[in-house]
């Protein structure tokens, strides 16, 4: 049975979704629920579920931030987002490929059934692919791994906005692939995967930029019977993608990150989520998350925690009460603040404060 965690700030919604999941008879077991982002992260890390269903708007840490914080630790977990009508289109464009599906409000049994069927299929495919990687020891397996290496390189060049390196990478790959002894089906599927990875990154950089309709649909690619046809298709597709990359790389990274760092330092007491940061610089949240991590060498959540902890240490050295420090540092839950502080400083706030307590001479 597949395990599932549901996160929503409304208890009535949690209970309704749980009841619907049970009625689907699709072998999903709700192992935990949470009503805010902070508790949500805790139960996800504790239960390590197969599927997470989260509202996009939850207190403490929004749904996007929760996903961004946990997805690296749980690469095989499937994420599903509950989204209100007004934010649905934005959410669909903003979230990374890790999110499998969306349930738009009002939530109905039909929508839950449809989404969980998709989740079940996704989990099944992931399991099959894992078994495939473990069992396959042939030269074909080595080439599949080479394709994955190419996917990683393409992703990096796309995120960097480096058109020249992108095209160079493709041309070198095309020259090498022609001599590979793998099945046409494997070859075709890996080529298509690379193209759609690039398309999704291009879309994240600029949600208004549409290119999929300019590229031959997969149903037509499946009819190609020669490797040379697929290579020609891939070269044409990446020429278009490269042109799109140049168009969408107008915003300077050097301007974006300093604005965000200043914003975080001025608003660290508030509940800052990925959506809010993205709105500040008019950028796609998923792309912004990658850009921030690439530039600052840590996620925005870790950077925000660092700012909060340094402020907390400063106030503790001044003798302020720990409960007051918790509020001043942006944590409304004293116990959670203590947990975060101990993880950051390897001691409790009271212990840190005691170290800086002035000596009293009798």
Coordinates of C-alpha atoms in Angstrom, one line a residue:
X1 CA 0.0 0.0 0.0
X2 CA 1.3 3.5 -0.9
X3 CA 1.6 6.0 2.0
X4 CA 0.3 9.5 1.8
X5 CA 0.6 12.8 3.9
X6 CA -2.1 15.5 3.6
X7 CA -1.3 19.2 4.6
X8 CA -4.0 21.8 4.8
X9 CA -4.7 24.6 7.4
X10 CA -8.4 23.7 7.5
X11 CA -9.3 20.7 9.6
X12 CA -12.5 20.2 7.7
X13 CA -10.6 20.0 4.4
X14 CA -8.2 17.5 5.9
X15 CA -10.9 15.2 7.1
X16 CA -12.8 15.5 3.8
X17 CA -9.7 14.7 1.7
X18 CA -8.9 11.7 4.0
X19 CA -12.5 10.4 3.6
X20 CA -12.3 10.8 -0.2
X21 CA -8.9 8.9 -0.4
X22 CA -10.4 6.0 1.6
X23 CA -13.4 5.9 -0.8
X24 CA -11.2 5.7 -3.9
X25 CA -10.1 2.1 -3.0
X26 CA -6.8 2.8 -4.7
X27 CA -4.6 1.4 -1.9
X28 CA -3.4 4.7 -0.4
X29 CA -3.0 5.0 3.4
X30 CA -3.0 8.5 5.0
X31 CA -0.2 8.1 7.5
X32 CA -0.2 11.7 8.8
X33 CA -1.7 15.1 8.4
X34 CA -0.5 18.7 9.3
X35 CA -2.1 22.1 9.4
X36 CA 0.9 24.3 8.7
X37 CA 4.1 24.2 6.7
X38 CA 6.5 23.7 9.6
X39 CA 4.6 20.7 11.0
X40 CA 4.2 19.5 7.4
X41 CA 8.0 19.3 6.9
X42 CA 8.4 17.5 10.2
X43 CA 5.8 14.7 9.3
X44 CA 7.2 14.4 5.8
X45 CA 10.7 13.8 7.1
X46 CA 9.4 11.4 9.7
X47 CA 7.0 9.4 7.5
X48 CA 8.9 9.6 4.2
X49 CA 5.6 9.1 2.3
X50 CA 5.1 8.0 -1.3
X51 CA 2.8 10.9 -1.9
X52 CA 2.3 14.4 -0.4
X53 CA -0.8 16.4 -1.0
X54 CA -0.5 20.0 0.2
X55 CA -2.4 23.2 -0.1
X56 CA -0.4 26.0 -1.8
X57 CA -1.5 28.5 0.9
X58 CA -0.7 27.3 4.4
X59 CA 0.7 29.2 7.4
X60 CA 4.3 29.0 8.7
X61 CA 5.7 27.9 5.3
X62 CA 3.7 27.9 2.1
X63 CA 3.3 24.8 -0.1
X64 CA 5.9 25.8 -2.6
X65 CA 8.5 26.3 0.1
X66 CA 7.6 23.0 1.8
X67 CA 8.1 21.2 -1.5
X68 CA 11.4 23.0 -2.2
X69 CA 12.7 22.1 1.3
X70 CA 11.8 18.4 1.2
X71 CA 12.1 17.3 -2.5
X72 CA 15.9 16.8 -2.5
X73 CA 15.7 14.6 0.6
X74 CA 12.8 12.5 -0.9
X75 CA 13.5 12.3 -4.6
X76 CA 11.0 9.4 -5.1
X77 CA 8.1 11.2 -3.4
X78 CA 5.3 12.4 -5.6
X79 CA 3.9 15.9 -4.8
X80 CA 0.3 17.1 -5.5
X81 CA -0.8 20.6 -4.9
X82 CA -4.3 21.9 -3.8
X83 CA -4.9 25.3 -5.4
X84 CA -7.6 27.8 -5.3
X85 CA -9.2 29.1 -8.6
X86 CA -7.5 32.5 -8.5
X87 CA -4.0 31.1 -8.0
X88 CA -4.3 27.9 -10.0
X89 CA -2.9 29.1 -13.3
X90 CA 0.0 30.8 -11.6
X91 CA 0.7 27.7 -9.5
X92 CA 0.7 25.4 -12.5
X93 CA 3.2 27.6 -14.3
X94 CA 5.3 28.3 -11.2
X95 CA 6.0 24.9 -9.8
X96 CA 8.9 22.7 -10.8
X97 CA 8.5 19.3 -12.6
X98 CA 8.6 17.6 -9.3
X99 CA 5.0 18.4 -8.8
X100 CA 2.9 15.7 -10.5
X101 CA -0.6 17.2 -10.4
X102 CA -2.9 19.8 -9.1
X103 CA -6.3 19.6 -7.4
X104 CA -8.2 22.8 -8.0
X105 CA -10.9 23.9 -5.4
X106 CA -13.6 22.9 -4.8
X107 CA -12.2 19.4 -4.1
X108 CA -14.4 16.6 -5.4
X109 CA -14.1 12.8 -5.2
X110 CA -13.8 12.7 -9.0
X111 CA -10.7 15.0 -8.9
X112 CA -9.1 13.1 -6.1
X113 CA -9.6 9.8 -8.0
X114 CA -8.1 11.2 -11.2
X115 CA -5.1 12.7 -9.3
X116 CA -4.4 9.5 -7.3
X117 CA -4.6 7.4 -10.4
X118 CA -1.9 9.6 -11.9
X119 CA 0.2 9.3 -8.7
X120 CA -0.2 5.5 -8.7
X121 CA 1.0 5.3 -12.3
X122 CA 3.9 7.6 -11.6
X123 CA 5.0 5.6 -8.6
X124 CA 4.7 2.4 -10.7
X125 CA 6.9 3.9 -13.5
X126 CA 9.5 5.0 -11.0
X127 CA 9.6 1.6 -9.5
X128 CA 10.0 0.0 -12.9
X129 CA 12.7 2.5 -13.9
X130 CA 14.6 1.8 -10.7
X131 CA 14.5 -2.0 -11.3
X132 CA 15.6 -1.3 -14.9
X133 CA 18.7 0.6 -13.8
X134 CA 19.5 -2.1 -11.2
X135 CA 19.1 -5.1 -13.6
X136 CA 20.6 -3.7 -16.8
X137 CA 24.3 -4.3 -17.0
X138 CA 24.8 -4.1 -20.7
X139 CA 26.5 -1.5 -22.9
X140 CA 23.0 -0.1 -23.5
X141 CA 22.8 0.6 -19.8
X142 CA 26.1 2.6 -20.0
X143 CA 24.7 4.7 -22.8
X144 CA 21.5 5.4 -20.9
X145 CA 23.7 6.7 -18.1
X146 CA 25.5 8.8 -20.7
X147 CA 22.2 10.3 -21.7
X148 CA 21.5 11.1 -18.1
X149 CA 24.8 12.9 -17.8
X150 CA 23.8 14.9 -20.9
X151 CA 20.5 15.8 -19.3
X152 CA 22.3 17.1 -16.3
X153 CA 24.7 19.2 -18.5
X154 CA 21.8 20.6 -20.5
X155 CA 19.9 21.5 -17.4
X156 CA 22.9 23.5 -16.1
X157 CA 23.4 25.3 -19.3
X158 CA 19.7 26.1 -19.5
X159 CA 19.6 27.5 -16.0
X160 CA 22.8 29.5 -16.7
X161 CA 21.2 30.9 -19.9
X162 CA 24.4 29.8 -21.8
X163 CA 23.2 29.4 -25.4
X164 CA 26.7 28.8 -26.8
X165 CA 27.5 25.9 -24.4
X166 CA 24.0 24.5 -24.9
X167 CA 24.5 24.2 -28.7
X168 CA 28.0 22.9 -28.3
X169 CA 26.8 20.2 -25.9
X170 CA 24.1 19.1 -28.3
X171 CA 26.4 18.9 -31.3
X172 CA 29.0 16.9 -29.5
X173 CA 26.3 14.6 -28.2
X174 CA 24.7 14.1 -31.7
X175 CA 28.1 13.2 -33.2
X176 CA 28.7 10.5 -30.5
X177 CA 25.1 9.1 -30.3
X178 CA 25.0 8.0 -34.0
X179 CA 27.4 5.1 -33.2
X180 CA 25.6 3.9 -30.1
X181 CA 24.1 0.4 -30.2
X182 CA 20.9 0.9 -28.3
X183 CA 17.3 0.3 -29.4
X184 CA 15.5 2.9 -31.4
X185 CA 12.9 3.2 -28.7
X186 CA 15.4 3.9 -26.0
X187 CA 17.2 6.4 -28.2
X188 CA 14.0 8.2 -29.1
X189 CA 12.7 8.3 -25.5
X190 CA 16.0 9.7 -24.1
X191 CA 16.2 12.4 -26.9
X192 CA 12.6 13.5 -26.2
X193 CA 13.2 13.6 -22.5
X194 CA 16.2 16.0 -23.0
X195 CA 14.1 18.2 -25.2
X196 CA 11.2 18.4 -22.7
X197 CA 13.5 19.0 -19.7
X198 CA 14.9 22.0 -21.7
X199 CA 11.4 23.2 -22.6
X200 CA 10.2 23.1 -19.0
X201 CA 13.3 25.1 -17.8
X202 CA 12.7 27.6 -20.5
X203 CA 9.1 27.9 -19.4
X204 CA 10.2 28.4 -15.8
X205 CA 12.5 31.2 -16.8
X206 CA 9.5 33.0 -18.5
X207 CA 6.1 31.4 -18.1
X208 CA 4.7 33.6 -20.8
X209 CA 7.1 32.1 -23.4
X210 CA 5.4 29.4 -25.4
X211 CA 7.4 27.1 -27.6
X212 CA 5.9 23.5 -27.3
X213 CA 3.6 24.1 -30.2
X214 CA 6.6 24.9 -32.5
X215 CA 8.2 21.6 -31.8
X216 CA 7.0 18.3 -33.4
X217 CA 4.7 16.5 -30.9
X218 CA 5.7 13.2 -29.4
X219 CA 3.0 11.3 -31.3
X220 CA 4.8 12.1 -34.5
X221 CA 8.2 11.4 -33.2
X222 CA 7.0 7.9 -32.3
X223 CA 6.5 7.3 -36.0
X224 CA 10.2 7.9 -36.9
X225 CA 11.9 4.7 -37.9
X226 CA 15.4 5.9 -38.5
X227 CA 18.0 7.2 -36.0
X228 CA 18.9 9.9 -38.5
X229 CA 15.4 11.3 -38.4
X230 CA 15.5 11.6 -34.7
X231 CA 18.9 13.3 -34.7
X232 CA 17.6 15.8 -37.3
X233 CA 14.5 16.4 -35.1
X234 CA 16.6 17.0 -32.0
X235 CA 19.0 19.4 -33.7
X236 CA 16.0 21.5 -35.0
X237 CA 14.3 21.4 -31.6
X238 CA 17.4 22.7 -29.8
X239 CA 18.0 25.4 -32.4
X240 CA 14.5 26.7 -31.5
X241 CA 15.2 26.2 -27.7
X242 CA 18.5 28.1 -28.0
X243 CA 16.8 31.0 -29.7
X244 CA 14.2 31.0 -26.9
X245 CA 16.9 30.9 -24.3
X246 CA 18.5 34.1 -25.7
X247 CA 15.1 35.9 -25.6
X248 CA 14.3 34.9 -22.0
X249 CA 17.7 35.6 -20.5
X250 CA 17.1 39.4 -20.3
X251 CA 17.0 39.7 -16.5
X252 CA 20.5 40.1 -14.9
X253 CA 21.3 37.6 -12.1
X254 CA 23.6 40.2 -10.6
X255 CA 20.6 42.5 -9.9
X256 CA 18.1 39.9 -8.7
X257 CA 19.9 38.2 -5.8
X258 CA 21.1 41.4 -4.0
X259 CA 17.5 42.7 -4.1
X260 CA 16.3 39.4 -2.5
X261 CA 19.1 39.4 0.2
X262 CA 18.2 42.9 1.2
X263 CA 14.5 42.0 1.3
X264 CA 15.1 38.9 3.5
X265 CA 17.3 41.0 5.9
X266 CA 14.6 43.6 6.3
X267 CA 11.6 41.1 6.6
X268 CA 13.1 38.1 8.3
X269 CA 10.6 38.4 11.2
X270 CA 7.8 37.7 8.8
X271 CA 6.6 34.4 7.2
X272 CA 8.6 34.7 4.0
X273 CA 7.7 32.1 1.3
X274 CA 9.0 31.4 -2.1
X275 CA 5.9 33.0 -3.7
X276 CA 6.5 36.3 -1.9
X277 CA 10.2 36.4 -2.9
X278 CA 9.3 35.6 -6.5
X279 CA 6.7 38.4 -6.5
X280 CA 9.3 40.8 -5.2
X281 CA 11.5 40.4 -8.3
X282 CA 8.7 39.4 -10.8
X283 CA 10.3 36.0 -11.4
X284 CA 9.1 32.4 -11.6
X285 CA 9.4 30.7 -8.1
X286 CA 10.9 27.5 -9.4
X287 CA 13.5 29.2 -11.5
X288 CA 14.2 31.7 -8.6
X289 CA 14.8 28.8 -6.2
X290 CA 17.5 27.4 -8.6
X291 CA 19.0 30.8 -9.2
X292 CA 19.2 31.6 -5.5
X293 CA 20.9 28.3 -4.6
X294 CA 23.3 28.6 -7.5
X295 CA 24.4 32.2 -6.5
X296 CA 24.3 32.1 -2.7
X297 CA 25.3 28.4 -2.4
X298 CA 22.4 27.5 -0.2
X299 CA 18.6 27.5 -0.4
X300 CA 16.7 30.6 0.5
X301 CA 15.2 28.8 3.5
X302 CA 18.7 28.0 4.8
X303 CA 19.7 31.6 4.2
X304 CA 16.6 32.9 6.0
X305 CA 17.4 30.6 8.9
X306 CA 21.0 31.9 9.1
X307 CA 19.8 35.5 9.3
X308 CA 17.3 34.7 12.0
X309 CA 19.8 32.7 14.0
X310 CA 22.4 35.4 13.9
X311 CA 19.8 38.0 15.1
X312 CA 18.7 35.6 17.8
X313 CA 22.3 35.2 19.0
X314 CA 22.8 38.9 19.1
X315 CA 19.7 39.4 21.3
X316 CA 20.6 36.5 23.6
X317 CA 24.0 38.0 24.2
X318 CA 22.2 41.2 25.2
X319 CA 20.2 39.3 27.9
X320 CA 16.8 39.3 26.3
X321 CA 14.3 36.5 27.4
X322 CA 14.3 33.5 25.1
X323 CA 10.6 33.7 24.5
X324 CA 11.0 37.3 23.3
X325 CA 14.0 36.4 21.2
X326 CA 11.9 33.7 19.5
X327 CA 9.3 36.3 18.4
X328 CA 12.0 38.9 17.4
X329 CA 13.7 36.3 15.2
X330 CA 10.5 35.4 13.4
X331 CA 9.4 32.3 15.3
X332 CA 6.0 32.3 16.9
X333 CA 6.5 28.8 18.3
X334 CA 9.1 28.8 21.1
X335 CA 9.6 25.1 21.0
X336 CA 10.3 25.1 17.2
X337 CA 12.7 28.0 17.7
X338 CA 14.6 26.1 20.3
X339 CA 14.9 23.1 17.9
X340 CA 16.1 25.2 15.0
X341 CA 18.6 27.0 17.3
X342 CA 20.0 23.8 18.7
X343 CA 20.5 22.4 15.2
X344 CA 22.2 25.6 14.1
X345 CA 24.4 26.3 17.2
X346 CA 24.6 22.8 18.8
X347 CA 23.1 24.1 22.0
X348 CA 19.8 25.4 23.4
X349 CA 19.1 29.1 23.5
X350 CA 19.2 29.2 27.3
X351 CA 22.6 27.5 27.2
X352 CA 23.9 30.1 24.7
X353 CA 22.5 32.9 26.7
X354 CA 24.2 31.6 29.9
X355 CA 27.6 31.7 28.2
X356 CA 27.3 35.5 27.8
X357 CA 25.8 36.2 31.2
X358 CA 27.9 38.8 33.0
X359 CA 29.7 37.8 36.2
X360 CA 28.2 39.0 39.4
X361 CA 30.8 40.1 42.0
X362 CA 29.7 39.9 45.6

